[in-house]
Coordinates of C-alpha atoms (C1' of nucleotides) in Angstrom, one line a residue:
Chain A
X4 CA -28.1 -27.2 -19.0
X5 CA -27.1 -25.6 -22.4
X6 CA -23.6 -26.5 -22.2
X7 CA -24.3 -28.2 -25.8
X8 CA -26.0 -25.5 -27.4
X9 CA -22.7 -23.3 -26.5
X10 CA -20.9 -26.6 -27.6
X11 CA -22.7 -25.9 -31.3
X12 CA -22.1 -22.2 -31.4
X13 CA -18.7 -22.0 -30.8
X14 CA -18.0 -24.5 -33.8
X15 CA -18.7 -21.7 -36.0
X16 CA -18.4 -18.3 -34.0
X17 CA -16.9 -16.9 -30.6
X18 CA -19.1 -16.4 -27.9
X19 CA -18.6 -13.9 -25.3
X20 CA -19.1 -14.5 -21.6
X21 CA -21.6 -11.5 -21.4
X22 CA -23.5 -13.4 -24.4
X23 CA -23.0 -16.7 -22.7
X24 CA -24.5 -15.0 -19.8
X25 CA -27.7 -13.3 -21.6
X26 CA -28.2 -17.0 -22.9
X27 CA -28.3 -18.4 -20.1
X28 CA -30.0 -15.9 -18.6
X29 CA -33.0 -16.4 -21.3
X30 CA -34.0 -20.1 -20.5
X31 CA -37.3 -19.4 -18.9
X32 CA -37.8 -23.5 -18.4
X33 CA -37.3 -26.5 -18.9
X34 CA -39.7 -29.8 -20.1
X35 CA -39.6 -33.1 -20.1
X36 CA -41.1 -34.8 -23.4
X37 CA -42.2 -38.2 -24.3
X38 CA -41.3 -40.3 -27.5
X39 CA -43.3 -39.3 -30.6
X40 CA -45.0 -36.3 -29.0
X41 CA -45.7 -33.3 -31.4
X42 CA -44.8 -30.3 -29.4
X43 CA -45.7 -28.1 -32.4
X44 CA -48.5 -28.1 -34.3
X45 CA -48.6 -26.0 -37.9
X46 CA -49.9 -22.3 -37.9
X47 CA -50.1 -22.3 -33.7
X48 CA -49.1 -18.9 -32.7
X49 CA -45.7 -19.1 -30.3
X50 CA -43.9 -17.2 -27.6
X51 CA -41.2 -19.4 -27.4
X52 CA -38.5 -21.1 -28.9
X53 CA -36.9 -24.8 -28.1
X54 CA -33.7 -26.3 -27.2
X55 CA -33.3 -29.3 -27.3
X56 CA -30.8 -30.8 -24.9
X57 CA -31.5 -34.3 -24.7
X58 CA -33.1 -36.6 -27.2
X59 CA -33.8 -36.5 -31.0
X60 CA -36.9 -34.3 -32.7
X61 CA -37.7 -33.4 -35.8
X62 CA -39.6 -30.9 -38.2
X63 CA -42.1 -32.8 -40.2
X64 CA -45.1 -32.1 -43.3
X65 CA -47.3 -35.2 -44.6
X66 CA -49.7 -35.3 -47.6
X67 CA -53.6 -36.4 -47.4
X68 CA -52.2 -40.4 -47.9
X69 CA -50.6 -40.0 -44.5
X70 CA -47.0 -40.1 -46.2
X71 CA -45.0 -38.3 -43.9
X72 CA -41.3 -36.6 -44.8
X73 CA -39.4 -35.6 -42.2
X74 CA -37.5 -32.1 -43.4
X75 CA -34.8 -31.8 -40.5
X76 CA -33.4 -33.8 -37.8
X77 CA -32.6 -32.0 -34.3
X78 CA -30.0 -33.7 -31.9
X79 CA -29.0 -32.3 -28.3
X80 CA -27.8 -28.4 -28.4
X81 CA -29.8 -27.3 -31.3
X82 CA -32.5 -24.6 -31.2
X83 CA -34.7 -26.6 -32.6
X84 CA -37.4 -23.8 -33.8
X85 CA -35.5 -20.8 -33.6
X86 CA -37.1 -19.8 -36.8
X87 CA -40.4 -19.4 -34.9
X88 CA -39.2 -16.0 -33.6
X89 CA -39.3 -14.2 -36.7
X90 CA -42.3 -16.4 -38.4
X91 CA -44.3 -16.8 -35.7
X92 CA -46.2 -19.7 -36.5
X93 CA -44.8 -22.8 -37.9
X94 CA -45.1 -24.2 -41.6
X95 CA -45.1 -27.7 -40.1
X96 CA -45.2 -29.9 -37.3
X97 CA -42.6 -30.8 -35.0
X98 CA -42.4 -34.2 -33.0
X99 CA -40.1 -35.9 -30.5
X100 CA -38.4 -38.8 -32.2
X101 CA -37.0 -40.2 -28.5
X102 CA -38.3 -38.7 -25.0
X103 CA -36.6 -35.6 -24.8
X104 CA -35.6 -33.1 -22.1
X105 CA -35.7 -29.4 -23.7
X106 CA -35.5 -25.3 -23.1
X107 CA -37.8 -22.7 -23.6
X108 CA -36.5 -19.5 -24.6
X109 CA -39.4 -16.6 -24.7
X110 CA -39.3 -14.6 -28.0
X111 CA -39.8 -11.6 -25.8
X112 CA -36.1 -12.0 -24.3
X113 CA -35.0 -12.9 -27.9
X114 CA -36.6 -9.7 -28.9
X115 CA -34.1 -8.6 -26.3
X116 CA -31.2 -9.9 -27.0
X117 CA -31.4 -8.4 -30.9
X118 CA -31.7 -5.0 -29.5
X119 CA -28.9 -5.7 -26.9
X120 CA -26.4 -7.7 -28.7
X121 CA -26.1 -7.3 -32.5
X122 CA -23.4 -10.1 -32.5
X123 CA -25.5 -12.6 -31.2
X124 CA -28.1 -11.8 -33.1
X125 CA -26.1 -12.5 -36.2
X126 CA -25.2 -15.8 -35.1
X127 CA -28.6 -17.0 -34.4
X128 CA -29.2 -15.9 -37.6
X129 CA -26.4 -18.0 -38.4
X130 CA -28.1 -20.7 -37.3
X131 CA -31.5 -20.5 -38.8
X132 CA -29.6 -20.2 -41.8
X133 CA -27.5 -23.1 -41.1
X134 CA -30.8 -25.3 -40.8
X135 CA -31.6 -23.9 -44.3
X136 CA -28.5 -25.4 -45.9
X137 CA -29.4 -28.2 -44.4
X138 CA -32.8 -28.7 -46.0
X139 CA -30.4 -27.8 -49.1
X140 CA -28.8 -30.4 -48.8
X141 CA -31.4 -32.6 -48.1
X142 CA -33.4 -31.5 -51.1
X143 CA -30.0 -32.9 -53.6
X144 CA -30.7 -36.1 -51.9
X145 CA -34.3 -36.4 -52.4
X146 CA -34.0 -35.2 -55.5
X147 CA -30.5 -36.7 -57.2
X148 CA -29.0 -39.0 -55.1
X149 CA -29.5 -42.9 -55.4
X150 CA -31.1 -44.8 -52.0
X151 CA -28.0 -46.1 -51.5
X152 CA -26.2 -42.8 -51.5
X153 CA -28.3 -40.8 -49.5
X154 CA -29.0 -43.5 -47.1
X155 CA -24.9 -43.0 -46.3
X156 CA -24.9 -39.7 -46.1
X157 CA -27.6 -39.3 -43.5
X158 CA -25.8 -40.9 -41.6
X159 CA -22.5 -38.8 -42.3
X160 CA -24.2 -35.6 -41.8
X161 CA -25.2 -37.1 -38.2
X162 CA -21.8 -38.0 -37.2
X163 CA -20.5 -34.8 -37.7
X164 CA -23.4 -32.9 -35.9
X165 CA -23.6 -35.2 -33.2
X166 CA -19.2 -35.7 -33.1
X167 CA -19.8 -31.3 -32.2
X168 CA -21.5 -31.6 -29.1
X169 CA -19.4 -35.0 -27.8
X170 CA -21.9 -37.3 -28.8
X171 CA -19.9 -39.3 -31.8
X172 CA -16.4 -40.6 -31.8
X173 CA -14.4 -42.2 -34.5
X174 CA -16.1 -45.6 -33.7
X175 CA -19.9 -44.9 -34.4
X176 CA -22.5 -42.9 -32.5
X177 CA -26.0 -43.9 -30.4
X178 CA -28.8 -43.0 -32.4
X179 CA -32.5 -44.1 -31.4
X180 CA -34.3 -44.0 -34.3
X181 CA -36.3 -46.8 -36.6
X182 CA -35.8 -47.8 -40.1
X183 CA -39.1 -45.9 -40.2
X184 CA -38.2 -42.9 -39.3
X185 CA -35.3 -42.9 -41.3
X186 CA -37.3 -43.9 -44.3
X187 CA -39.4 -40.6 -43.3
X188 CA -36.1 -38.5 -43.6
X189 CA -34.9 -40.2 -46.9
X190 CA -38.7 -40.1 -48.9
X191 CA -38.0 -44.1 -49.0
X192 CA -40.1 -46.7 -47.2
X193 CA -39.1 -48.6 -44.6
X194 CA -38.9 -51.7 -46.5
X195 CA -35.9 -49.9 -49.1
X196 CA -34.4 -48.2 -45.6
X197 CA -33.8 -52.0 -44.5
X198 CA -32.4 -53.0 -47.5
X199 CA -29.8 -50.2 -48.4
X200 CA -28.8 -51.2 -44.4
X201 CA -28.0 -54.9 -45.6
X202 CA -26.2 -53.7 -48.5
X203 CA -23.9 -50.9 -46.6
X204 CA -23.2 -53.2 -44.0
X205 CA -22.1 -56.0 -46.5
X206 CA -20.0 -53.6 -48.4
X207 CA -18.3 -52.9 -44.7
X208 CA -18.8 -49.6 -44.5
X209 CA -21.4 -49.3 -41.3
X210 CA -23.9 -50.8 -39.3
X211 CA -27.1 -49.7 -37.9
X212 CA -28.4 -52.0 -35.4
X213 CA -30.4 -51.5 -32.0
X214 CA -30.0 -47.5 -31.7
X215 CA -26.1 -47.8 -32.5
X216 CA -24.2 -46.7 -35.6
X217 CA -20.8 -48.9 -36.3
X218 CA -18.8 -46.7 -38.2
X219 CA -16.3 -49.7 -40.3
X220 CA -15.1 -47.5 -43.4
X221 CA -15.9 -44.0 -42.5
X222 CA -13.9 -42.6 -45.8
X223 CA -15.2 -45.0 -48.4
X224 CA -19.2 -44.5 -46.4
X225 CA -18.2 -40.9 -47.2
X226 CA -17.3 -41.6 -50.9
X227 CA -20.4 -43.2 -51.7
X228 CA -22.6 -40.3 -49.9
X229 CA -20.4 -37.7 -51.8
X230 CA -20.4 -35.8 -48.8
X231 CA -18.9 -32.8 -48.3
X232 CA -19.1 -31.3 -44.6
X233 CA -19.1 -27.6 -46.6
X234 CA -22.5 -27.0 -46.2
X235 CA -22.6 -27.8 -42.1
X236 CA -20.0 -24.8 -42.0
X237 CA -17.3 -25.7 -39.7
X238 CA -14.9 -23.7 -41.7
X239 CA -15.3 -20.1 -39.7
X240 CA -14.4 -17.1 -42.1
X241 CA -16.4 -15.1 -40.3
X242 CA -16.3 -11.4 -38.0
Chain B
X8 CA -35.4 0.0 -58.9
X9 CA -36.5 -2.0 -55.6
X10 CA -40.2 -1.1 -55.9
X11 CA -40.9 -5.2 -56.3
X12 CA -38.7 -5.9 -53.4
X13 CA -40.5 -3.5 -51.3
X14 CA -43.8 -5.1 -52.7
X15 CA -42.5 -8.5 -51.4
X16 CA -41.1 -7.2 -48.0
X17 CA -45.1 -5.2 -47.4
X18 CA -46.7 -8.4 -48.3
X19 CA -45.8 -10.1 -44.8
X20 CA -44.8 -6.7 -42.4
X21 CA -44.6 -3.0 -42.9
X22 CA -41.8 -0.9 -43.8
X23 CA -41.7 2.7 -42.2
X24 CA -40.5 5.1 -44.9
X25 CA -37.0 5.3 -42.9
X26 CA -36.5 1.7 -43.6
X27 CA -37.5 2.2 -46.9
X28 CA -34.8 4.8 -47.1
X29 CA -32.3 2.9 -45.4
X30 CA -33.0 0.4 -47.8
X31 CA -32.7 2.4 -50.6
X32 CA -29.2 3.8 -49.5
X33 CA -27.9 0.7 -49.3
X34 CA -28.1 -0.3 -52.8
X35 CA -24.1 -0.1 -54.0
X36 CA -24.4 -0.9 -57.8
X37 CA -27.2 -1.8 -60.2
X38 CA -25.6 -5.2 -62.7
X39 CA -27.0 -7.0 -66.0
X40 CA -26.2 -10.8 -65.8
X41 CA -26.4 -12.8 -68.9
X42 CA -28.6 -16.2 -69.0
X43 CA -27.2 -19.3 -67.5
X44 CA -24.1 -17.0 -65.9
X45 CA -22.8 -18.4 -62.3
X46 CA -22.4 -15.4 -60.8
X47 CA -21.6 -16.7 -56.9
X48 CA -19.6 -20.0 -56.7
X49 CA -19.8 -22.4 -54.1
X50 CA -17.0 -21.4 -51.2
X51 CA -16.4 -18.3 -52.3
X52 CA -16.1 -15.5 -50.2
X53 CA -18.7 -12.8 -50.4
X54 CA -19.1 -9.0 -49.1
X55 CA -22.1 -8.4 -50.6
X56 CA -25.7 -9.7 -51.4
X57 CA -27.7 -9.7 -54.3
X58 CA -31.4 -8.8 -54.9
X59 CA -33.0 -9.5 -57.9
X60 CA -34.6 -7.0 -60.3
X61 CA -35.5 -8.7 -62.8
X62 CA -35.5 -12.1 -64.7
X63 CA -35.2 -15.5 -63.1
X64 CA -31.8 -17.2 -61.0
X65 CA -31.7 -20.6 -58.7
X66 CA -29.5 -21.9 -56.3
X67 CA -28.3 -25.3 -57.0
X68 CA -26.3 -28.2 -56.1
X69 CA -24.9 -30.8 -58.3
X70 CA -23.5 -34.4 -58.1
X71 CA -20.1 -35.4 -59.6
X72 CA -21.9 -37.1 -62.8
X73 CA -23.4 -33.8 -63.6
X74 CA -27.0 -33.9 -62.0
X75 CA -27.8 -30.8 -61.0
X76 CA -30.6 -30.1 -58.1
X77 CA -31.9 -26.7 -57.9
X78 CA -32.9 -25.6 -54.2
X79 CA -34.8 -22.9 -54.6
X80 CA -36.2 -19.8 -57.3
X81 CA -36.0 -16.6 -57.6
X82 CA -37.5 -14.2 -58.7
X83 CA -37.8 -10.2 -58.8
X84 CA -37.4 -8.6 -55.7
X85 CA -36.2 -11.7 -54.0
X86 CA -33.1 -11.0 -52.2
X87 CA -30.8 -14.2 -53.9
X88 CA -28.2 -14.5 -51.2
X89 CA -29.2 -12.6 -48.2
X90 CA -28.1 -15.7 -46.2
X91 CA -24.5 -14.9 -47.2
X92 CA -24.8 -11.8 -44.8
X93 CA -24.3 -14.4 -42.1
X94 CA -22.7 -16.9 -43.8
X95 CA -19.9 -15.0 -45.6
X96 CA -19.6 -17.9 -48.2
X97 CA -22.1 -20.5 -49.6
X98 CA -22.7 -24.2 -49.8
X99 CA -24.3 -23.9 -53.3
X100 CA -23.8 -21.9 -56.5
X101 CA -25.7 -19.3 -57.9
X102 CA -26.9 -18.9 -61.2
X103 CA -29.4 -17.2 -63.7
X104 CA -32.0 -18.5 -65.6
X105 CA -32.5 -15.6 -67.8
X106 CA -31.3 -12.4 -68.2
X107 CA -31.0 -10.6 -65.0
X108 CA -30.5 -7.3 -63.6
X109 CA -29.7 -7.1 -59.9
X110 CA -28.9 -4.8 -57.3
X111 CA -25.6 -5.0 -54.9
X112 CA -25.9 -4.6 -51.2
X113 CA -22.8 -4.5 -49.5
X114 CA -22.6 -6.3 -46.2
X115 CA -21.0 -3.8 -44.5
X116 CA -24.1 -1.5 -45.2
X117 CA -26.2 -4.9 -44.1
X118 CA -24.6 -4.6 -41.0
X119 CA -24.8 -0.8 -40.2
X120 CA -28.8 -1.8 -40.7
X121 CA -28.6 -5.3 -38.2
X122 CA -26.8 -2.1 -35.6
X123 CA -29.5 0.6 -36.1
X124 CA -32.8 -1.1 -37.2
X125 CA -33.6 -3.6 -35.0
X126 CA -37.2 -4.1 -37.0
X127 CA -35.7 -4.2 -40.4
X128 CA -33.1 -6.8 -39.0
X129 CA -36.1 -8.8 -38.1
X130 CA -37.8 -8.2 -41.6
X131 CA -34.4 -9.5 -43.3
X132 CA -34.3 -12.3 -40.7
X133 CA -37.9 -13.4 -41.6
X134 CA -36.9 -13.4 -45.3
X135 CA -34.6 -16.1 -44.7
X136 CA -36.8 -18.3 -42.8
X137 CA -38.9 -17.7 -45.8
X138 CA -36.3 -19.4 -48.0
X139 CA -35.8 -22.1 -45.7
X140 CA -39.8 -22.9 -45.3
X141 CA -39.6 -23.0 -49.2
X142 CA -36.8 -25.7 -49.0
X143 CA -38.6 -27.7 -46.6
X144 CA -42.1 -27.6 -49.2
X145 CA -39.7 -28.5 -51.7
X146 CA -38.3 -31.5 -49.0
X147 CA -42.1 -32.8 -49.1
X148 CA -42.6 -33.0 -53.1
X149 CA -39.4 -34.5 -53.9
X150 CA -39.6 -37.0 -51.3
X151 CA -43.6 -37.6 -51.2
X152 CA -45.1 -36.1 -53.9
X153 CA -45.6 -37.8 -57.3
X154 CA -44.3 -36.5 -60.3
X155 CA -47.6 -35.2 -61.5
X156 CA -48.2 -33.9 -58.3
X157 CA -44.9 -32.3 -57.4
X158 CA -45.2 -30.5 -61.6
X159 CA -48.5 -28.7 -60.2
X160 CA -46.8 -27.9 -56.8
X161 CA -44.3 -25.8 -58.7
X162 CA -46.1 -23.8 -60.8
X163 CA -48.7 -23.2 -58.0
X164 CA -45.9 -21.9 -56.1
X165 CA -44.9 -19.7 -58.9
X166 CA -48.1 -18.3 -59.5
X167 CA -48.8 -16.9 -55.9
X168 CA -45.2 -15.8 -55.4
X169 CA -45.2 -13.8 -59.1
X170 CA -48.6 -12.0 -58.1
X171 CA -47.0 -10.6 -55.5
X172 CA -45.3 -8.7 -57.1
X173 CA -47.6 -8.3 -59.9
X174 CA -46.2 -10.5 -62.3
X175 CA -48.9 -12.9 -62.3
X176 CA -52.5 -12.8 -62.6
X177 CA -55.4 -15.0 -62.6
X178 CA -54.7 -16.2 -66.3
X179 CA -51.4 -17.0 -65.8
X180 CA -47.9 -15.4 -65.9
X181 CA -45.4 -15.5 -68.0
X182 CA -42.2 -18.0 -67.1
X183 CA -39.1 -18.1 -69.3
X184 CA -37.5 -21.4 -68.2
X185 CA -36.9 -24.6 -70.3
X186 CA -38.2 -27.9 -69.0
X187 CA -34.7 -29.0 -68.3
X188 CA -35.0 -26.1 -65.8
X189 CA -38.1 -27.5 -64.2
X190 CA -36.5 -30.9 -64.2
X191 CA -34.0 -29.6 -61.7
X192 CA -36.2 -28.1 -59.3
X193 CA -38.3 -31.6 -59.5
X194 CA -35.5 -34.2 -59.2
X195 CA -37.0 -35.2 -62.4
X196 CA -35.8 -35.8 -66.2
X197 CA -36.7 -33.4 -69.1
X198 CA -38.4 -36.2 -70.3
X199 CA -40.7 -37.1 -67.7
X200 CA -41.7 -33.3 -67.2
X201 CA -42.6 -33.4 -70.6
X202 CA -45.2 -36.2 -70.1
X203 CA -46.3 -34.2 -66.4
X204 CA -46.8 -31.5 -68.8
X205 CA -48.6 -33.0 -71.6
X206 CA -50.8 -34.8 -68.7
X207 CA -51.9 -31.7 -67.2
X208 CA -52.4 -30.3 -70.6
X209 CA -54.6 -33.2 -71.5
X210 CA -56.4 -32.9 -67.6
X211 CA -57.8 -29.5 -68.6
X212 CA -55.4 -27.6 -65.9
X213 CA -53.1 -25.5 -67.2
X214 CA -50.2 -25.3 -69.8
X215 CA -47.2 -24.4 -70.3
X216 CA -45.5 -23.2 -73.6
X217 CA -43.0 -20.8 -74.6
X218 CA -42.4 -19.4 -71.5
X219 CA -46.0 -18.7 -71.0
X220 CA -48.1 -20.8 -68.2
X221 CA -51.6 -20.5 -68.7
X222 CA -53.7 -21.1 -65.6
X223 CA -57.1 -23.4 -66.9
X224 CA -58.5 -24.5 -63.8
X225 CA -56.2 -23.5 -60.7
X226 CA -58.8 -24.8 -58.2
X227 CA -58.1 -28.4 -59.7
X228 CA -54.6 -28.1 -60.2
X229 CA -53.6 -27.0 -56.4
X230 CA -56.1 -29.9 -55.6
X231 CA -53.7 -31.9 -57.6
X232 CA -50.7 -30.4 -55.8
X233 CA -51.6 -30.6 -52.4
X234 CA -51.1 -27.0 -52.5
X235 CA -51.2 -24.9 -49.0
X236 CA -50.0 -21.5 -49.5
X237 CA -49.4 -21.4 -45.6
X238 CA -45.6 -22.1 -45.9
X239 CA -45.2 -18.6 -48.2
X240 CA -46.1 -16.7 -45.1
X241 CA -48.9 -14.1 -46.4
X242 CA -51.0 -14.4 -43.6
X243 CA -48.8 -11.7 -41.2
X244 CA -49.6 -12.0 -37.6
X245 CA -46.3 -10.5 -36.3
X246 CA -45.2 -7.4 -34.7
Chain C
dC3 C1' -32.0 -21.0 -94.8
dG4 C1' -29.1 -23.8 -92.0
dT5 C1' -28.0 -24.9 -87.4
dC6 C1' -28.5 -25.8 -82.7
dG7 C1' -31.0 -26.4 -78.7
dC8 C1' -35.4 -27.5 -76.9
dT9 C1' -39.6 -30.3 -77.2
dT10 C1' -42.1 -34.5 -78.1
dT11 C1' -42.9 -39.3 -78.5
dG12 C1' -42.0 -44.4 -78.2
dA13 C1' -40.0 -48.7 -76.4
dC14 C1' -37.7 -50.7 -73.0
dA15 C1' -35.0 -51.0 -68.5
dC16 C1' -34.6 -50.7 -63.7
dC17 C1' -35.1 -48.8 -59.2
dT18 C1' -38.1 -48.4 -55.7
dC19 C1' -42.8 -49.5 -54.0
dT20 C1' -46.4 -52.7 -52.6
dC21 C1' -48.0 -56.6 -50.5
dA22 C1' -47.3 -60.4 -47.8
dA23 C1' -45.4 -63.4 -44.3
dG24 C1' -42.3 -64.7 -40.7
dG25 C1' -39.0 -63.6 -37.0
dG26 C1' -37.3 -61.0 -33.0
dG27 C1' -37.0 -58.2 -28.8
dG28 C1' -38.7 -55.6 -25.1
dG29 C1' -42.3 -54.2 -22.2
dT30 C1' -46.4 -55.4 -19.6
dG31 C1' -49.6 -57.9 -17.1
dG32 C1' -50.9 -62.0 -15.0
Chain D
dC29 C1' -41.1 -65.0 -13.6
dC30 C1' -43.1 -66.2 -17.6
dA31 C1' -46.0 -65.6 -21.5
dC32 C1' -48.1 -62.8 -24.5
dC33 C1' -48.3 -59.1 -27.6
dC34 C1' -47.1 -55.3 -30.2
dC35 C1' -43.8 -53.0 -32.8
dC36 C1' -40.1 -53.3 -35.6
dC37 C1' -37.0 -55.8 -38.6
dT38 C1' -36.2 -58.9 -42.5
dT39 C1' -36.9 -61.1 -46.8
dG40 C1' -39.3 -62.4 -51.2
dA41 C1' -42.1 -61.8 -55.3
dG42 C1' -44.3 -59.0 -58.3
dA43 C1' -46.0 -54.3 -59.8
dG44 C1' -45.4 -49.8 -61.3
dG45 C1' -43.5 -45.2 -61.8
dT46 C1' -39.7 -42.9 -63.6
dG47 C1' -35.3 -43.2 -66.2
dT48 C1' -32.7 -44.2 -70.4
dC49 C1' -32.0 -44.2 -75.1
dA50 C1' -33.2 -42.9 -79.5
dA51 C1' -35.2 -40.3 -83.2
dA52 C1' -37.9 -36.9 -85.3
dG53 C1' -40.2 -32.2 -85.1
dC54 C1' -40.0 -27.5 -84.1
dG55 C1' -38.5 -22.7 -83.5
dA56 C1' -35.4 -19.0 -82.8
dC57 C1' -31.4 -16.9 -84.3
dG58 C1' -27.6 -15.8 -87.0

DNA sequence: CGTCGCTTTGACACCTCTCAAGGGGGGTGG
DNA sequence: CCACCCCCCTTGAGAGGTGTCAAAGCGACG
């Protein structure tokens, strides 16, 4: 069931069979979720982390007004609150975006594992602090990048994540979200979202139409994002 | 030289005197840094980590016509770039603010720690998580939060992060940054933090001058800022 | 005591938001 | 099977928050 998850590792590290095995061995269950259910509610005490192997979550905080801003996006294989293990209550929400099918790992075996297998433990460290450099990135969006801009490169940074664990090709990738909730991710509204749409689509770069992404210029999309897949760290220098 | 590190750390867990040693041991080198000096460059590869003495640094991002995001502060006794343990080499530059002094901790001696103290490692993996739950507040002003609003956010922040390790008090705290500096933590112009600053000023809630913030009313201004010190993790119910 | 960088202020531009109205598509119930 | 309905998408017009440009004041340092 966590043939993605390995998928997302081993892009950036190698993975024994042992440590495949004490994975594997740590999935306690697994759920089915519904669309827009908020599996994790800010400052509730865990024993368990999530993840996620079908479906699209996300990590969320709003203000008073009800303006939401969504801080991450979590696609199939990633452990989608990892970070709950060390903090042990969550900063924010987190919510299905799509139904989802997920994992629950119990901290307890975690605990395990980091007293069992110090290289594994680094690279789920790794991957909190991959999510970290995520919300990096994120934050020189929000912050300096025009709508336009950032518009384009959320959607290159999901056709790289989603290209690791199969689920993006050259051509364009599924992706079952509204021009709501992307306005939540980009700190637009919905009504800007639509627009900066119409306008990437009449430069002929891509599409985003009924849950599908149509890739037309991936390089010049790429130009106007400046992205830079750096910060998803695909380059392994590591161990 | 760590004593404010070990403050920060014993604000969210305890540290048994043979961490505390550990700890100490693996401090390489004691550096000075001048003001506005990159001292860690985007891809570069790294072998040790940094923790912060004294004076102020930021990680930051910038754009290819020069703006400039900065992703997080820090402060004395943060540890700067304890996610390039795992990561070897970062997505973002790092650079002071002011004159800094810094200790070195090799990774090597990280990774003797991650082998024998399976707490600690935890402790060091929470710190982080920390970091990241800062980036994701940050996510929320710069996408949600007004200008005025997101000003207040930051210095709130600042304030309860400094008194832990007792560089602020209920007056205010001393802060040695220009407002081009708070710019790029806001996704804002100089400009416009200069009327943010003048406004608050004028609102009776605090002020800023000469690298001195003084705190008027901080009730009104964390009302102003939507400010929930949750996300800074002193409330420890771990372990 | 001059210089240079930072702060402060004003006028105006522009990007994004707000408000509003109509269109479309898929699910549900009759 | 059809019709309704509820979201979501789309577009336009106008408002407003923040950026840009420019100039003067201030303060620290050499």
């Amino acid at each position: 069931v966590i043939e993605k998850h390995l998928m997302k590792l081993r892009a950036r590290d190698e993975i024994g069979t042992e440590e495949e095995a004490a994975i594997r061995a740590a999935v306690a269950e697994v759920v089915d979720y519904a669309a827009d259910y908020t599996f994790i509610h800010r400052g509730q005490e865990l024993n368990h982390s999530t993840i996620l192997l079908d479906g699209l979550a996300c990590r969320y905080k709003d203000l008073s007004d009800g303006a939401r801003q969504i801080s991450e996006l979590h696609i199939a294989g990633d452990f989608a609150d990892l970070h709950s293990f060390t903090l042990k209550y969550l900063d924010h929400d987190m919510m299905t975006l799509t139904p989802c099918r997920a994992a629950l790992f119990p901290h307890e075996r975690l605990r395990d594992i980091t007293e069992r297998f110090p290289h594994l433990t680094r690279v789920y460290w790794f991957a909190t602090n991959l999510d970290a450099a995520i919300h990096r990135e994120w934050e020189l969006s929000l912050g300096r990048r025009s709508a336009l801009s950032r518009t384009a490169h959320l959607f290159c940074e999901l056709h790289v994540r989603l290209a690791i664990v199969g689920l993006a090709g050259d051509a364009g990738y599924d992706l079952a979200l509204t021009q709501i909730d992307i306005a939540e991710c980009l700190g637009l509204t919905s009504v800007h979202v639509n627009r900066m749409l119409r306008e990437l689509r009449e430069m002929g770069l891509m599409e985003f139409s009924r849950g599908r992404v149509t890739l037309m210029n991936l390089e010049a999309l790429r130009d106007v994002a400046e992205f830079d897949p750096t910060y998803l760290y695909l380059d392994p220098r590591r161990r």
